[in-house]
C-alpha cells in the first residue's frame, strides 16, 4: 500500500469563512494589539534569562562520541549533531546536521468569543531568539519535552493535542523543518477548537488573540516566532478559486517531475569524518567560514520547563533573504515558487520561495553564478515591495538566525510567465492547499504564505 500523502479537496465547509472573519477582526475580546506588545515586552524584561557562549567542554551531559565524533546528550534524548553526505552528479557536499527523529507538537488552541475565533498564543523564551521572547503557539514541544526527559514541569494545555476530538480539529498535518540544518525533521502542526475546559482567564504567559491581531504582529520584526507562522500557514485559509495560471493537476505533475529528475542521495556519516570543516574548542565551522557553524550556549534563569541548561546550537554565517516574486494573472495573485533541494528533506525537494539564501555566501561570485533572482530581490525598489519584515527562525536550535522576508511585485520583464527550469507560478490558493499536506511547502515559504493568506500583504 502506498504511504504517499493523499491530496484531499480544498473545501472545508465553514472553517475558511470563520478564519477569514477572525483575520478581519483587528481588536480582540480581551486585549488590544498594543497591549499585546506591552505584554510581550514585560515578559522579555522579566524573564531574567542570560545566554552565554561557552566552549564545548562546558556543555553539561553533552559530549562527542569517541567512535564517531557525533555530539550527543547522555540521556539519548533531545537531538544529536552528526555528519551528512549529500551526493549529487556535481559532486555534492558534506556538513554537520541536527538529527532529531522524534515528532514534536506545534499546536494552537482556538475558541470563539463574541462570535469570532481567537487563538491562544504564548509568550515563550527561546535561547536563539534575538530578543528572547516571541509570540508562540499554545504548545511548542518535542517528545523529549513533553515526556519530561529534562526532568522539568509539564507542558501546559498539551492534553488538548494528544487525543483531540476529531470534529474540533481545524488543521492537523506533519510539516518539515529547515532541510539545510535538520535531517528529515517533522512536526505535527495543529489547530484545535475548544469550548469548555479552557477558560477566558489563562496563565500569565498566554493570551487570546484574533487572527487580525496576529496579522498586525506579523508586520513587526521578530515578534511572531517560526512555529506560530508555520501552524497558521497550514490552516485552510484560502477559499476555492478559479483562473490559476496552471491547473492543480498540471502543478502536481510539474512538481512530481521536478522531484523525479533530481539525482540526489543523502546519508548520515560520522561527524568527525566530514570534509571541509574544522572543529576547535568553541565551534565546528567550514574552512571558508560560509553558511553556518555549530556552537554551544549556556541558558541561565530561563522561564521554561527547567530553569537552565546547556546545549549545542547552529549559528548561520549572516542574515538571510527569503522572498517571493508576486504577480497577478487574470485577476488572481500568484507567487513564483522554486522546487528546492535540501539535504535534510525526506522527499528531496519542496516548494520554496523564489529566493532563499544568505546573500553573503554568494557575494564573491559573478552575477550569473549567484542564485536566480537574488539580485532582483536585493535591488527591489520600495514601491515594488508589498511586504518586508525580519523574522527569526526556530529559536530552540538556531542562534540569531534572522532573515528579511519579502514579497516583491514583479513584471514580465523580470519574472516572465514562462519560467526557467525549477520554477513555477502558483496561485496563493494552490500554495495554501498544498501546505495543508505534508512535505510540499517548505518552512520558509510557509512564513510568507501565512502573510499572504491572512493579510494579503496588501496584495488584493
Coordinates of C-alpha atoms in Angstrom, one line a residue:
X1 CA 0.0 0.0 0.0
X2 CA 1.3 3.4 -0.9
X3 CA 2.3 5.7 2.0
X4 CA 2.2 8.9 -0.1
X5 CA 0.2 11.7 1.2
X6 CA -3.3 11.7 -0.3
X7 CA -4.3 15.1 -1.5
X8 CA -7.9 16.0 -0.5
X9 CA -10.3 18.6 -1.8
X10 CA -9.7 22.1 -0.8
X11 CA -13.2 22.8 0.5
X12 CA -13.6 23.0 4.3
X13 CA -17.2 24.0 4.9
X14 CA -17.4 27.0 7.2
X15 CA -13.8 26.8 8.5
X16 CA -12.3 29.1 5.9
X17 CA -15.1 31.7 6.4
X18 CA -14.6 31.6 10.2
X19 CA -10.9 32.0 9.9
X20 CA -11.4 34.9 7.4
X21 CA -13.7 36.6 9.9
X22 CA -11.1 36.3 12.6
X23 CA -8.4 37.7 10.2
X24 CA -10.7 40.7 9.5
X25 CA -11.1 41.5 13.3
X26 CA -8.2 43.7 14.4
X27 CA -9.4 44.0 18.0
X28 CA -9.6 41.0 20.4
X29 CA -12.2 40.5 23.0
X30 CA -9.7 40.6 25.8
X31 CA -6.7 42.9 24.8
X32 CA -5.6 45.2 22.1
X33 CA -2.6 44.6 19.8
X34 CA -0.8 47.4 21.6
X35 CA -1.5 45.8 25.0
X36 CA -0.2 42.5 23.5
X37 CA 3.1 44.2 22.6
X38 CA 3.4 45.6 26.1
X39 CA 2.7 42.1 27.5
X40 CA 5.5 40.6 25.3
X41 CA 7.8 43.4 26.4
X42 CA 7.0 42.7 30.0
X43 CA 8.0 39.1 29.6
X44 CA 11.2 40.0 27.8
X45 CA 12.2 42.3 30.7
X46 CA 11.2 39.9 33.5
X47 CA 12.2 36.5 32.1
X48 CA 15.7 37.0 33.6
X49 CA 17.4 34.8 31.1
X50 CA 21.1 35.1 30.2
X51 CA 22.5 33.4 27.2
X52 CA 26.3 32.8 27.2
X53 CA 28.5 31.3 24.6
X54 CA 30.6 28.5 26.1
X55 CA 33.2 26.0 24.9
X56 CA 32.1 22.5 24.0
X57 CA 33.9 21.4 27.2
X58 CA 31.4 23.5 29.2
X59 CA 28.4 21.5 28.0
X60 CA 26.6 19.6 30.7
X61 CA 25.7 16.0 29.8
X62 CA 26.7 16.6 26.1
X63 CA 29.9 15.0 24.6
X64 CA 31.5 14.0 21.4
X65 CA 31.2 10.2 20.9
X66 CA 34.7 8.7 20.7
X67 CA 34.0 6.4 17.8
X68 CA 32.1 8.9 15.5
X69 CA 32.7 12.4 16.9
X70 CA 28.9 12.9 16.9
X71 CA 27.7 15.3 19.6
X72 CA 25.1 13.6 21.8
X73 CA 23.3 14.0 25.1
X74 CA 24.0 11.4 27.8
X75 CA 20.2 10.6 28.1
X76 CA 20.0 9.6 24.4
X77 CA 17.1 12.1 24.2
X78 CA 16.8 15.6 22.6
X79 CA 18.9 15.5 19.4
X80 CA 22.4 14.7 18.0
X81 CA 24.7 16.7 15.8
X82 CA 26.0 14.3 13.1
X83 CA 27.6 14.4 9.7
X84 CA 25.6 14.4 6.4
X85 CA 26.9 13.5 2.9
X86 CA 24.8 14.8 0.1
X87 CA 25.6 13.1 -3.2
X88 CA 24.8 14.8 -6.5
X89 CA 26.1 14.5 -10.0
X90 CA 28.0 17.7 -9.4
X91 CA 29.9 16.1 -6.5
X92 CA 27.6 17.2 -3.6
X93 CA 28.9 18.2 -0.2
X94 CA 29.3 17.2 3.5
X95 CA 28.1 19.1 6.5
X96 CA 27.0 18.8 10.2
X97 CA 23.3 18.4 10.6
X98 CA 20.9 18.1 13.5
X99 CA 19.2 14.7 13.8
X100 CA 16.0 14.7 15.9
X101 CA 13.8 11.9 14.8
X102 CA 11.0 12.4 17.3
X103 CA 8.0 14.3 16.0
X104 CA 7.1 17.4 18.1
X105 CA 3.8 19.1 18.5
X106 CA 3.1 22.7 17.4
X107 CA -0.4 23.3 18.4
X108 CA -2.7 26.4 18.7
X109 CA -6.0 26.3 20.6
X110 CA -8.9 28.2 19.1
X111 CA -12.1 29.4 20.8
X112 CA -14.9 31.7 19.9
X113 CA -15.5 34.9 21.8
X114 CA -18.3 37.2 20.7
X115 CA -18.7 35.0 17.5
X116 CA -15.1 35.4 16.5
X117 CA -12.3 32.8 16.6
X118 CA -9.5 33.7 19.0
X119 CA -6.2 31.8 19.3
X120 CA -4.3 31.0 22.4
X121 CA -0.8 32.3 22.0
X122 CA 2.2 32.0 24.3
X123 CA 5.0 34.5 25.2
X124 CA 7.8 32.0 25.0
X125 CA 11.5 32.3 25.6
X126 CA 13.9 30.5 23.3
X127 CA 17.7 30.9 23.6
X128 CA 18.2 31.6 19.9
X129 CA 15.7 34.4 19.6
X130 CA 17.4 37.8 19.1
X131 CA 15.0 39.3 21.6
X132 CA 14.5 36.0 23.6
X133 CA 10.7 36.2 23.9
X134 CA 8.3 35.9 20.9
X135 CA 4.7 35.0 20.2
X136 CA 4.5 31.3 20.0
X137 CA 1.8 28.5 19.7
X138 CA -0.1 27.3 22.7
X139 CA 2.0 24.2 22.7
X140 CA 5.5 24.0 21.2
X141 CA 7.2 20.9 22.4
X142 CA 9.3 18.0 21.3
X143 CA 8.5 14.5 22.6
X144 CA 11.6 14.8 24.9
X145 CA 10.0 18.0 26.3
X146 CA 6.5 16.6 27.0
X147 CA 7.7 13.2 28.3
X148 CA 9.9 15.2 30.7
X149 CA 13.3 13.9 29.6
X150 CA 14.7 17.1 31.1
X151 CA 13.0 16.4 34.4
X152 CA 11.1 19.6 34.3
X153 CA 7.5 20.7 34.6
X154 CA 4.6 19.6 32.5
X155 CA 3.7 21.3 29.2
X156 CA 0.5 23.4 29.7
X157 CA -2.5 22.5 27.5
X158 CA -0.8 19.5 26.0
X159 CA -3.7 17.2 26.6
X160 CA -5.8 19.0 24.0
X161 CA -3.4 17.9 21.3
X162 CA -2.5 14.4 22.3
X163 CA -6.1 13.0 21.9
X164 CA -8.2 15.7 20.3
X165 CA -11.8 15.4 19.3
X166 CA -11.5 14.9 15.6
X167 CA -14.6 17.1 15.0
X168 CA -12.8 20.0 16.6
X169 CA -9.6 19.8 14.7
X170 CA -9.2 22.7 12.2
X171 CA -5.8 21.6 10.8
X172 CA -3.5 18.6 11.6
X173 CA -0.6 18.0 9.3
X174 CA 3.0 16.8 9.6
X175 CA 5.3 19.5 8.2
X176 CA 9.1 19.6 7.6
X177 CA 11.5 22.0 9.1
X178 CA 14.7 23.5 7.8
X179 CA 16.1 20.9 5.4
X180 CA 19.6 22.6 5.4
X181 CA 20.0 22.2 9.1
X182 CA 17.7 19.3 10.2
X183 CA 17.8 15.7 8.9
X184 CA 14.2 14.7 7.9
X185 CA 12.7 16.6 10.9
X186 CA 9.0 16.9 11.1
X187 CA 6.5 18.5 13.5
X188 CA 2.8 18.0 13.9
X189 CA 1.1 21.3 13.1
X190 CA -2.3 21.5 14.7
X191 CA -5.2 24.0 15.4
X192 CA -7.8 22.5 17.7
X193 CA -11.0 24.3 18.7
X194 CA -12.2 24.1 22.3
X195 CA -15.3 25.2 24.1
X196 CA -15.4 24.1 27.7
X197 CA -12.2 23.3 29.6
X198 CA -10.1 26.3 28.7
X199 CA -11.2 29.5 30.5
X200 CA -11.0 33.1 29.3
X201 CA -8.5 33.8 32.0
X202 CA -5.4 31.8 31.3
X203 CA -1.8 31.6 32.6
X204 CA 0.1 34.9 32.7
X205 CA 2.3 33.9 29.7
X206 CA -0.7 33.1 27.5
X207 CA -3.2 35.4 25.7
X208 CA -6.2 35.0 23.4
X209 CA -5.8 36.9 20.1
X210 CA -7.7 37.2 16.9
X211 CA -6.1 36.4 13.6
X212 CA -6.4 40.1 12.8
X213 CA -4.2 40.9 15.7
X214 CA -1.7 38.3 14.7
X215 CA -1.7 39.7 11.2
X216 CA -0.7 43.1 12.7
X217 CA 2.1 41.5 14.7
X218 CA 3.4 39.7 11.6
X219 CA 4.3 43.1 10.2
X220 CA 6.7 43.7 13.0
X221 CA 10.3 42.4 13.2
X222 CA 10.9 39.4 15.4
X223 CA 7.5 39.2 17.1
X224 CA 5.8 36.1 15.8
X225 CA 8.0 33.0 16.0
X226 CA 8.6 30.5 13.3
X227 CA 6.5 27.8 14.9
X228 CA 3.4 30.0 15.1
X229 CA 3.9 31.1 11.5
X230 CA 4.1 27.5 10.2
X231 CA 0.9 26.5 12.1
X232 CA -1.0 29.4 10.7
X233 CA 0.2 28.7 7.2
X234 CA -1.2 25.1 7.5
X235 CA -4.7 26.4 8.3
X236 CA -7.4 26.2 5.5
X237 CA -7.4 29.9 4.8
X238 CA -7.7 30.1 1.0
X239 CA -11.1 29.8 -0.5
X240 CA -11.9 27.9 -3.7
X241 CA -10.7 29.9 -6.7
X242 CA -10.7 29.7 -10.5
X243 CA -8.3 31.1 -13.0
X244 CA -4.9 29.9 -11.8
X245 CA -2.2 30.1 -14.5
X246 CA -2.0 26.3 -14.4
X247 CA -4.5 23.7 -13.0
X248 CA -3.9 21.8 -9.8
X249 CA -3.2 18.7 -11.9
X250 CA -0.7 20.5 -14.0
X251 CA 1.0 21.9 -10.9
X252 CA 1.3 18.5 -9.3
X253 CA 2.6 16.9 -12.5
X254 CA 5.3 19.6 -12.7
X255 CA 6.4 19.2 -9.1
X256 CA 6.4 15.4 -9.3
X257 CA 8.6 15.7 -12.4
X258 CA 11.0 18.1 -10.5
X259 CA 11.3 15.6 -7.7
X260 CA 11.8 12.7 -10.1
X261 CA 14.6 14.4 -12.1
X262 CA 16.7 15.2 -9.1
X263 CA 19.6 12.7 -8.7
X264 CA 20.3 13.3 -5.0
X265 CA 21.1 11.0 -2.2
X266 CA 21.8 11.9 1.4
X267 CA 23.3 9.6 4.0
X268 CA 24.4 10.2 7.6
X269 CA 28.0 9.9 8.4
X270 CA 30.3 10.3 11.4
X271 CA 30.7 14.0 12.3
X272 CA 34.4 13.5 12.7
X273 CA 34.8 12.4 9.1
X274 CA 33.2 15.3 7.2
X275 CA 35.5 17.1 4.9
X276 CA 35.9 20.9 4.5
X277 CA 35.0 21.6 8.2
X278 CA 37.2 22.0 11.3
X279 CA 36.5 21.8 15.0
X280 CA 38.1 23.9 17.7
X281 CA 37.2 24.5 21.4
X282 CA 34.2 26.7 20.6
X283 CA 32.8 25.8 17.2
X284 CA 32.6 23.5 14.2
X285 CA 32.8 25.6 11.1
X286 CA 33.6 25.5 7.4
X287 CA 37.1 26.2 6.4
X288 CA 35.9 29.2 4.3
X289 CA 33.6 30.4 7.2
X290 CA 30.5 30.3 5.0
X291 CA 27.0 29.0 5.6
X292 CA 26.9 28.2 9.3
X293 CA 28.7 27.0 12.4
X294 CA 27.9 24.7 15.4
X295 CA 28.5 26.4 18.7
X296 CA 27.5 25.9 22.4
X297 CA 25.5 28.1 24.7
X298 CA 24.5 28.2 28.4
X299 CA 21.0 29.2 29.2
X300 CA 20.5 30.6 32.8
X301 CA 17.4 31.8 34.5
X302 CA 15.0 30.5 31.8
X303 CA 11.3 30.9 32.3
X304 CA 10.7 27.4 30.8
X305 CA 10.0 23.8 31.9
X306 CA 13.5 23.9 33.5
X307 CA 15.4 26.9 34.8
X308 CA 18.6 26.4 33.0
X309 CA 20.6 24.2 30.7
X310 CA 23.4 24.0 28.1
X311 CA 23.2 22.9 24.5
X312 CA 24.8 22.9 21.1
X313 CA 23.1 25.3 18.6
X314 CA 23.5 26.2 14.9
X315 CA 24.5 29.8 14.1
X316 CA 24.3 31.0 10.5
X317 CA 27.1 32.9 8.9
X318 CA 24.9 36.0 8.3
X319 CA 21.3 37.3 7.9
X320 CA 19.2 35.6 5.2
X321 CA 16.9 36.8 2.5
X322 CA 13.6 34.9 1.8
X323 CA 11.5 36.4 -1.0
X324 CA 8.5 35.7 -3.2
X325 CA 8.2 37.3 -6.6
X326 CA 4.5 38.3 -6.8
X327 CA 2.3 38.8 -9.9
X328 CA -1.4 38.9 -10.7
X329 CA -2.6 36.8 -13.7
X330 CA -6.2 37.2 -14.8
X331 CA -7.0 39.0 -11.5
X332 CA -5.6 36.2 -9.4
X333 CA -2.5 36.6 -7.2
X334 CA 0.4 34.2 -7.9
X335 CA 3.9 33.7 -6.4
X336 CA 6.9 32.2 -8.1
X337 CA 8.0 29.0 -6.3
X338 CA 11.2 27.2 -6.5
X339 CA 11.5 23.3 -6.3
X340 CA 14.4 23.5 -3.9
X341 CA 16.6 20.6 -3.0
X342 CA 17.9 20.4 0.6
X343 CA 20.0 17.6 2.1
X344 CA 17.7 17.0 5.0
X345 CA 14.4 16.8 3.2
X346 CA 12.5 13.5 3.3
X347 CA 11.4 13.9 -0.3
X348 CA 14.4 15.5 -1.9
X349 CA 12.7 18.8 -2.8
X350 CA 9.9 21.0 -1.5
X351 CA 8.3 24.2 -2.8
X352 CA 10.4 27.1 -1.6
X353 CA 10.3 30.9 -2.1
X354 CA 11.7 32.4 -5.2
X355 CA 14.9 33.3 -3.3
X356 CA 16.1 31.7 -0.1
X357 CA 19.7 32.2 0.9
X358 CA 22.2 34.1 2.9
X359 CA 23.4 36.6 0.4
X360 CA 26.9 37.0 1.9
X361 CA 27.6 33.3 1.0
X362 CA 27.5 34.3 -2.7
X363 CA 28.9 37.8 -2.6
X364 CA 32.2 36.6 -4.1
X365 CA 30.5 35.2 -7.2
X366 CA 29.8 36.8 -10.5
X367 CA 26.2 37.8 -11.1
X368 CA 25.5 34.9 -13.4
X369 CA 26.7 32.4 -10.7
X370 CA 24.6 33.7 -7.8
X371 CA 21.1 32.2 -7.1
X372 CA 18.5 33.1 -9.6
X373 CA 16.5 36.3 -8.9
X374 CA 18.8 37.2 -5.9
X375 CA 19.9 40.5 -7.4
X376 CA 16.3 41.3 -8.4
X377 CA 15.2 41.0 -4.8
X378 CA 18.2 42.7 -3.3
X379 CA 17.6 45.7 -5.6
X380 CA 13.8 45.8 -5.4
X381 CA 12.6 49.4 -5.5
X382 CA 10.5 50.4 -2.4
X383 CA 7.3 50.9 -4.4
X384 CA 7.5 47.2 -5.5
X385 CA 7.8 45.8 -2.0
X386 CA 4.5 44.5 -0.7
X387 CA 5.8 43.0 2.5
X388 CA 9.2 43.4 4.3
X389 CA 9.8 42.1 7.8
X390 CA 12.6 40.5 9.7
X391 CA 11.7 37.1 11.2
X392 CA 14.0 34.8 13.2
X393 CA 14.0 31.0 12.6
X394 CA 13.4 28.3 15.2
X395 CA 15.0 29.7 18.4
X396 CA 15.4 26.4 20.1
X397 CA 18.0 25.1 17.7
X398 CA 19.3 28.2 15.8
X399 CA 21.1 31.1 17.3
X400 CA 20.2 34.6 16.0
X401 CA 19.1 33.1 12.7
X402 CA 17.3 36.1 11.1
X403 CA 16.1 36.6 7.6
X404 CA 14.5 39.5 5.8
X405 CA 11.2 38.2 4.4
X406 CA 10.0 39.9 1.3
X407 CA 7.1 39.9 -1.1
X408 CA 8.0 41.9 -4.2
X409 CA 5.7 42.8 -7.1
X410 CA 7.5 41.9 -10.4
X411 CA 6.6 42.1 -14.1
X412 CA 7.0 40.2 -17.3
X413 CA 10.4 41.7 -18.0
X414 CA 11.9 40.5 -14.7
X415 CA 9.9 37.3 -14.0
X416 CA 8.2 36.1 -17.1
X417 CA 5.1 33.9 -17.2
X418 CA 7.3 31.3 -19.0
X419 CA 9.5 30.3 -16.0
X420 CA 13.1 29.0 -16.0
X421 CA 13.7 25.3 -15.0
X422 CA 12.9 24.6 -11.4
X423 CA 10.5 27.5 -11.0
X424 CA 6.7 27.7 -11.4
X425 CA 3.9 30.2 -10.8
X426 CA 1.3 29.1 -8.3
X427 CA -1.7 30.9 -7.0
X428 CA -2.0 31.7 -3.3
X429 CA -4.9 29.3 -3.1
X430 CA -2.9 26.5 -4.7
X431 CA 0.0 27.0 -2.3
X432 CA -2.3 27.1 0.7
X433 CA -3.9 23.9 -0.5
X434 CA -0.6 22.1 -0.7
X435 CA 0.5 23.5 2.7
X436 CA -2.4 21.5 4.2
X437 CA -0.5 18.4 3.3
X438 CA 2.9 17.0 4.3
X439 CA 6.2 17.6 2.5
X440 CA 5.0 20.0 -0.2
X441 CA 5.8 23.5 1.1
X442 CA 8.9 24.3 3.0
X443 CA 9.1 26.2 6.2
X444 CA 10.3 29.5 4.8
X445 CA 7.6 29.5 2.1
X446 CA 5.1 28.8 4.9
X447 CA 6.0 32.0 6.7
X448 CA 5.3 34.1 3.6
X449 CA 2.1 32.0 2.9
X450 CA 0.9 32.9 6.4
X451 CA 1.2 36.6 5.4
X452 CA -0.5 36.1 2.0
X453 CA -3.4 34.1 3.3
X454 CA -4.2 36.1 6.5
X455 CA -3.4 39.6 5.4
X456 CA -2.9 39.5 1.7
X457 CA 0.3 41.5 2.2
X458 CA -1.5 44.4 0.7
X459 CA -1.8 42.4 -2.5
X460 CA -5.5 42.4 -3.0

